Structure formats: C-alpha cells, structure tokens
C-alpha cells in the first residue's frame, strides 16, 4: 500500500529521546521540497516518515485501510466524501497561527467543499493541461498543432502522435471531466450511461497511449520520451526546466483546476504533531520554497514576496487572466456515480 519512493525516514539520533516524536505524512509524488522535511525535523525534533502516492485512489485506499496516517493531502473534490465518511478530523485552528497567511479567496472557494474550512488547509493547486514536446509532436503530427484537447481525445489525432509517445494521468475525475467538457457537457451532471459512453471512447484511445500513470511521465517528459501528456502543471514545467522543449498548454476548450489540501486523517495517532507540521508548511518562506521546488502554485498569499520574480512570471505557473477564464475547479462527482466511474476507469487503465 505504501509505496516507499522517496522514503525519508528522518529519525532522530537514537538515544536523543526515549520515545522519539514522529509523524507519518502521506503526500503526492514530487510535491514537496525535501529540505523542508529536514528543517522541520531539525527545528522541532519531530521525525517524519514520508511516503508518497500518485493517485486519488491510492490515497483513498490508504485512508480506508485503517493504517495510521497523521497528515494527508487530498484534492478538494474528494473532501465532501471524506468528511461525510468521518475520514478526516476537524482542525484545531488555535494550533495553526500561520493560517493567517493563506489566500482568503482560495479559502472561500474551498468552503464550498469543506464548510467553514474546518477540515482542510490549501497546500498547492494548479491546472491540468497538455504537456507537449513541440518539435517531436509537430514532426509526428505533420504540421502545426491545434490548441485543443482534440490532440488527445480525437482518435485520429492521437493516433498520429502515438509514435512519439502519448500518456494520460491516472486521474479519472480529471480525465472524464475534461473529455465531457470537450464534448460540451459536464461530468457532474452526466447520467451514468453517458459516463459509460465516455469510457468507451477512452477505450478506443487506449491503443495510442504508452500508459495511464501520473508518475512515470515526469521522467519520460524530461528525457524526451513522450511528446504529448495530459499533465499537472508543475510536472510539465519540471520537464521544461530539465531542458526539454516542452510547453504546458491549457487548450482553448478550457480545463480543470485542483486544490490539494493538508488534512489530519481520523486514523492519526499524533494529531498534536500533525498540527505542528501543517503550521510549519504554512510559513510564507517555506511555502515559497515548496513552490520553487515543485513548480506548483501555493495557497499562501504572503509567500509571493519570497518567490523569485522569474518564477512568479514563469509562463503557466500562476495562470494569466486569459487562461484563468478557461479554468474551472474540478466538480465533485455525485457519490452515486463513483461506481460507474471506477468501473470504467479500471477497464481503461488496464488496457481497454
Ligand atoms: C504532483 C502531483 C499533483 C497533484 N506530482 C495533483 N492533485
């Protein structure tokens, strides 16, 4: 269950304290600055057992497994179900003085999925888009590329790109929302039969895809092994930073935004220390460091002063006005549709 990808067990020197304070943190892959974990342990004496996941499903399974987790990072659209199931604890705001640095607008948006912001504080957020290795993709496509999700969702177009490598995130809510939006519809308002048909369309694309995965693509994009990937913004920008001619595109049909949040699961053994960790991450300088390292925007209004101008103005990182108009927060899928979504997705991911 716990994939130990970047196992940073930052234990205190044995013997320093009899029962060392430690917390278990479960975060998305490539979603922190490792030096922040080190400085937290140095400053507080609290060790962090840090593990990562790469899909909402993996996090949901871990939370349902009963294994104790002190801090987790669910996306906003999964908060209502988690709260309803009693999967996460209300936060003690008195233990989170750095909460004052958070972006008020973002908090009020989040209140729609977490009434009064009782359970979650925003961590990082961002857009879903297409990461395109332009020279490779144009060569395979045979000319200039349309600024459209058709590159992926139109089977004739993705077939032309298959030779240089196409991938899709292991993210059913995002993918289905984008496909239905491309078809002029909305996932949240679609009947199960329409979700089923969307799944059939995805199955038809499957032969053109290298894989459905949210982690492998980061390295592959950074090494020129994929020319088109449905991507989360920071992962795409990381490939550009690695020197590849990769562009992050929010296509003309628009796209979805996610807001990922720090929460304390019901299974936490050390809610007290979890609050300290969450508060630590909300220091503006720490938030800035995390954004600089991950290339994801943060929810910390006071961190901007600690960000390099070059980073603040990096195209794509903080979406410009025009792009913002085309972005909408991922909608919450009605609980009764989760079953059809999961069935359709498992089939697609496995190979159509
Ligand atoms: C970064 C993970 C992004 C999280 N690799 C999307 N919710």
XYZ file of C-alpha atoms and ligand atoms in Angstrom:
359
model
C 0.000 0.000 0.000
C 2.653 2.485 0.998
C 4.987 2.798 -1.928
C 8.320 3.840 -0.499
C 9.509 6.003 -3.347
C 11.281 8.707 -1.513
C 11.474 7.109 1.888
C 12.711 9.878 4.028
C 12.695 8.420 7.448
C 14.271 11.300 9.216
C 14.719 9.681 12.567
C 16.298 11.420 15.461
C 19.644 10.164 16.585
C 18.863 7.108 18.677
C 19.103 7.836 22.335
C 18.343 11.519 21.935
C 14.905 10.934 23.361
C 13.461 7.714 24.671
C 10.265 7.708 22.633
C 11.050 9.906 19.630
C 8.167 12.002 18.427
C 7.326 11.119 14.892
C 4.564 11.562 12.360
C 3.580 9.757 9.224
C 2.971 12.024 6.234
C 1.391 10.781 3.017
C 1.707 13.170 0.053
C 1.576 13.167 -3.754
C 4.837 12.289 -5.505
C 7.089 15.243 -6.416
C 5.078 17.554 -4.193
C 7.467 18.908 -1.555
C 10.943 20.378 -1.173
C 12.872 17.621 0.642
C 14.897 20.214 2.560
C 11.656 21.348 4.223
C 11.236 17.911 5.805
C 14.789 18.079 7.050
C 14.443 21.561 8.505
C 11.141 20.627 10.175
C 12.837 17.755 11.974
C 15.829 19.885 12.856
C 13.666 22.730 14.202
C 11.095 20.660 16.086
C 12.723 17.333 16.909
C 9.782 15.585 15.235
C 10.768 12.837 12.816
C 8.808 12.491 9.577
C 8.060 9.165 7.994
C 7.303 10.425 4.500
C 5.574 8.336 1.824
C 4.029 9.224 -1.492
C 1.088 8.233 -3.635
C 0.305 9.129 -7.237
C -3.469 8.816 -7.496
C -6.543 9.789 -5.508
C -7.486 6.111 -5.487
C -4.232 5.167 -3.781
C -4.832 7.776 -1.094
C -8.460 6.682 -0.630
C -7.358 3.063 -0.187
C -4.720 4.044 2.358
C -7.213 6.128 4.321
C -9.728 3.285 4.269
C -7.137 0.695 5.315
C -7.123 1.863 8.902
C -3.351 2.281 8.895
C -2.471 5.327 10.883
C -1.566 8.458 8.898
C -1.030 11.812 10.604
C -1.103 14.167 7.608
C -2.522 13.503 4.132
C -3.110 15.647 1.047
C -6.473 15.024 -0.659
C -7.773 17.134 -3.534
C -10.685 19.491 -2.901
C -13.204 17.424 -4.874
C -12.643 14.437 -2.573
C -13.191 16.409 0.640
C -17.008 16.121 0.837
C -16.934 12.306 0.730
C -14.045 12.145 3.206
C -15.790 14.475 5.632
C -19.107 12.619 5.297
C -17.378 9.294 5.998
C -15.620 10.704 9.063
C -12.272 10.018 7.405
C -10.666 13.291 8.475
C -10.679 15.261 11.732
C -11.717 18.857 12.263
C -8.611 21.039 12.657
C -7.865 22.952 15.836
C -7.339 26.415 14.376
C -5.709 27.641 17.603
C -2.786 25.368 16.771
C -2.421 26.886 13.285
C -1.343 30.510 13.764
C 0.266 30.618 10.309
C -3.128 30.078 8.755
C -3.365 33.872 8.614
C -1.031 33.805 5.590
C -3.436 31.806 3.442
C -5.170 33.272 0.434
C -8.688 34.297 1.587
C -10.206 33.841 -1.859
C -8.931 30.306 -2.053
C -10.305 29.588 1.436
C -13.713 30.868 0.478
C -13.718 28.695 -2.653
C -12.786 25.720 -0.500
C -15.607 26.409 1.933
C -17.933 25.037 -0.763
C -16.448 21.562 -0.200
C -15.374 21.963 3.447
C -17.946 24.116 5.245
C -16.256 26.882 7.274
C -12.869 25.459 6.307
C -12.948 23.232 9.341
C -11.044 20.220 7.984
C -8.561 21.350 5.385
C -5.951 23.995 4.600
C -4.954 24.565 0.978
C -1.411 23.470 0.162
C -0.649 23.535 -3.582
C -3.018 23.914 -6.516
C -2.836 24.089 -10.259
C -4.216 23.394 -13.684
C -4.442 20.243 -15.719
C -3.282 20.697 -19.290
C -1.292 19.175 -22.105
C 2.482 18.914 -21.871
C 3.735 18.946 -25.438
C 7.224 18.340 -26.717
C 6.576 20.685 -29.629
C 9.265 19.681 -32.149
C 8.637 15.969 -31.662
C 4.865 16.335 -31.713
C 4.837 18.547 -34.807
C 7.073 16.133 -36.657
C 4.817 13.179 -35.820
C 1.622 15.128 -36.450
C 2.873 16.519 -39.737
C 2.478 20.250 -39.107
C 1.355 22.840 -36.567
C -0.749 21.502 -33.718
C -4.268 22.630 -32.866
C -4.649 24.352 -29.490
C -7.172 21.724 -28.450
C -7.921 18.652 -26.362
C -8.607 17.038 -29.740
C -4.892 16.160 -29.765
C -5.761 13.570 -27.153
C -9.488 12.898 -27.426
C -9.819 12.734 -31.220
C -8.631 9.227 -32.015
C -7.372 10.249 -35.469
C -5.139 12.918 -33.916
C -3.783 10.898 -31.004
C -3.069 8.064 -33.461
C -0.751 10.408 -35.359
C 1.135 11.181 -32.130
C 1.318 7.636 -30.829
C 4.739 7.045 -32.368
C 6.414 9.750 -30.250
C 4.639 8.778 -27.031
C 1.294 9.813 -25.531
C 0.261 9.369 -21.897
C -2.722 10.101 -19.682
C -2.796 10.794 -15.936
C -4.176 8.089 -13.679
C -6.849 10.576 -12.672
C -10.413 9.536 -13.529
C -12.172 12.667 -12.274
C -9.869 14.942 -14.228
C -9.852 12.857 -17.402
C -13.609 12.272 -17.526
C -14.347 15.916 -16.670
C -12.061 17.053 -19.486
C -13.478 14.615 -22.011
C -17.081 15.568 -21.205
C -16.153 19.253 -21.285
C -14.587 18.671 -24.717
C -17.914 17.148 -25.746
C -19.730 20.240 -24.431
C -21.040 18.508 -21.305
C -20.317 18.249 -17.598
C -19.199 15.173 -15.700
C -21.041 16.125 -12.513
C -24.323 16.467 -14.415
C -23.916 13.387 -16.621
C -26.057 10.293 -16.268
C -24.209 7.012 -15.665
C -24.946 5.950 -19.253
C -23.097 8.982 -20.582
C -20.115 8.272 -18.333
C -20.199 4.739 -19.683
C -20.080 6.046 -23.268
C -17.216 8.385 -22.360
C -15.428 5.306 -21.038
C -15.945 3.544 -24.365
C -14.407 6.498 -26.157
C -11.403 6.352 -23.814
C -11.025 2.633 -24.517
C -10.810 3.500 -28.215
C -7.860 5.814 -27.483
C -6.064 3.267 -25.325
C -4.039 1.661 -28.174
C -2.476 5.090 -28.833
C -1.277 5.520 -25.242
C 2.005 4.314 -23.780
C 0.444 4.178 -20.320
C -2.004 5.665 -17.860
C 0.193 6.831 -14.992
C 0.792 10.021 -13.021
C 4.391 9.451 -12.025
C 6.374 7.814 -14.837
C 5.511 10.632 -17.201
C 7.574 13.174 -15.258
C 10.841 11.433 -16.005
C 9.803 10.455 -19.529
C 8.822 14.026 -20.451
C 12.106 15.267 -19.004
C 14.038 12.877 -21.231
C 12.157 13.401 -24.493
C 10.410 10.024 -24.305
C 6.867 11.418 -24.573
C 5.576 14.066 -26.945
C 2.067 14.543 -25.533
C 0.962 14.032 -21.957
C -2.077 15.027 -20.036
C -0.262 16.742 -17.180
C -0.474 18.558 -13.884
C 1.183 21.926 -14.323
C 4.250 21.510 -12.090
C 5.173 18.164 -13.604
C 5.083 19.697 -17.092
C 7.122 22.732 -16.043
C 9.687 20.416 -14.459
C 10.282 18.831 -17.865
C 10.771 22.255 -19.442
C 13.184 23.085 -16.610
C 15.122 19.924 -17.382
C 15.866 21.424 -20.785
C 13.246 19.781 -22.995
C 11.239 21.885 -25.472
C 8.092 21.044 -23.522
C 5.214 23.503 -23.481
C 2.338 23.427 -20.985
C -0.914 24.204 -22.742
C -4.378 24.907 -21.337
C -6.308 24.200 -24.551
C -8.933 26.550 -25.926
C -11.833 24.416 -24.627
C -10.598 25.133 -21.104
C -9.558 22.842 -18.318
C -9.876 21.978 -14.659
C -8.095 23.217 -11.546
C -7.345 21.173 -8.464
C -6.682 22.421 -4.948
C -4.783 19.945 -2.779
C -5.135 20.214 0.974
C -3.372 19.339 4.195
C -5.683 17.321 6.428
C -5.443 15.150 9.522
C -6.990 11.715 8.939
C -9.212 10.147 11.595
C -6.530 7.451 11.938
C -3.845 9.946 13.084
C -2.027 8.931 16.253
C -0.387 12.306 16.768
C -2.888 14.980 15.789
C -0.931 17.377 18.011
C 2.262 16.952 15.981
C 0.299 16.888 12.725
C -0.909 20.411 13.501
C 2.696 21.499 14.037
C 3.706 20.072 10.680
C 0.802 21.741 8.885
C 1.562 25.042 10.577
C 5.225 24.729 9.618
C 4.295 24.362 5.939
C 2.161 27.497 6.126
C 5.123 29.759 6.884
C 5.414 32.037 3.846
C 9.105 31.288 3.315
C 8.518 27.560 3.499
C 5.567 27.760 1.109
C 7.723 29.751 -1.327
C 10.474 27.163 -1.165
C 7.984 24.384 -1.909
C 6.610 26.251 -4.919
C 10.129 26.930 -6.202
C 10.990 23.260 -5.919
C 7.745 21.693 -7.192
C 6.648 24.384 -9.690
C 3.111 24.285 -8.329
C 1.360 27.474 -7.170
C 0.652 27.576 -3.430
C -2.276 28.834 -1.389
C -0.140 31.163 0.714
C -0.794 34.820 -0.101
C 2.251 36.049 1.834
C 4.721 33.732 0.106
C 4.876 35.793 -3.116
C 7.469 38.166 -1.627
C 9.812 35.198 -1.175
C 9.439 33.941 -4.721
C 11.902 34.942 -7.426
C 10.401 37.323 -9.970
C 11.478 34.879 -12.667
C 9.452 32.176 -11.009
C 6.388 34.337 -10.386
C 6.408 35.255 -14.054
C 7.201 31.788 -15.361
C 4.548 31.231 -18.028
C 1.990 28.694 -16.884
C 2.881 28.568 -13.195
C 0.377 31.181 -11.999
C -2.192 31.249 -14.827
C -2.637 34.616 -16.566
C -6.051 36.317 -16.771
C -6.890 34.851 -20.147
C -6.044 31.308 -19.049
C -7.890 31.782 -15.746
C -11.121 32.421 -17.624
C -10.815 28.959 -19.151
C -10.159 27.162 -15.874
C -12.776 25.756 -13.515
C -12.376 23.934 -10.240
C -12.892 20.214 -10.626
C -16.504 19.445 -9.718
C -17.487 16.999 -7.028
C -18.753 13.769 -8.557
C -22.099 12.732 -7.055
C -21.471 9.716 -4.836
C -23.897 7.595 -6.867
C -21.670 7.982 -9.929
C -18.497 6.797 -8.233
C -19.249 3.182 -9.061
C -19.560 3.690 -12.827
C -16.518 5.982 -12.832
C -14.388 3.378 -11.059
C -15.533 0.541 -13.292
C -14.959 2.497 -16.496
C -11.581 3.642 -15.248
C -10.263 0.277 -14.186
C -11.035 -1.134 -17.600
C -9.422 1.800 -19.413
C -6.308 1.856 -17.228
C -5.796 -1.869 -17.650
C -5.776 -1.547 -21.409
C -9.297 -1.029 -22.777
C 2.393 16.192 -8.439
C 1.039 15.772 -8.038
C -0.005 16.761 -8.372
C -1.224 16.533 -7.584
N 3.142 15.142 -8.977
C -2.481 16.715 -8.338
N -3.583 16.656 -7.476
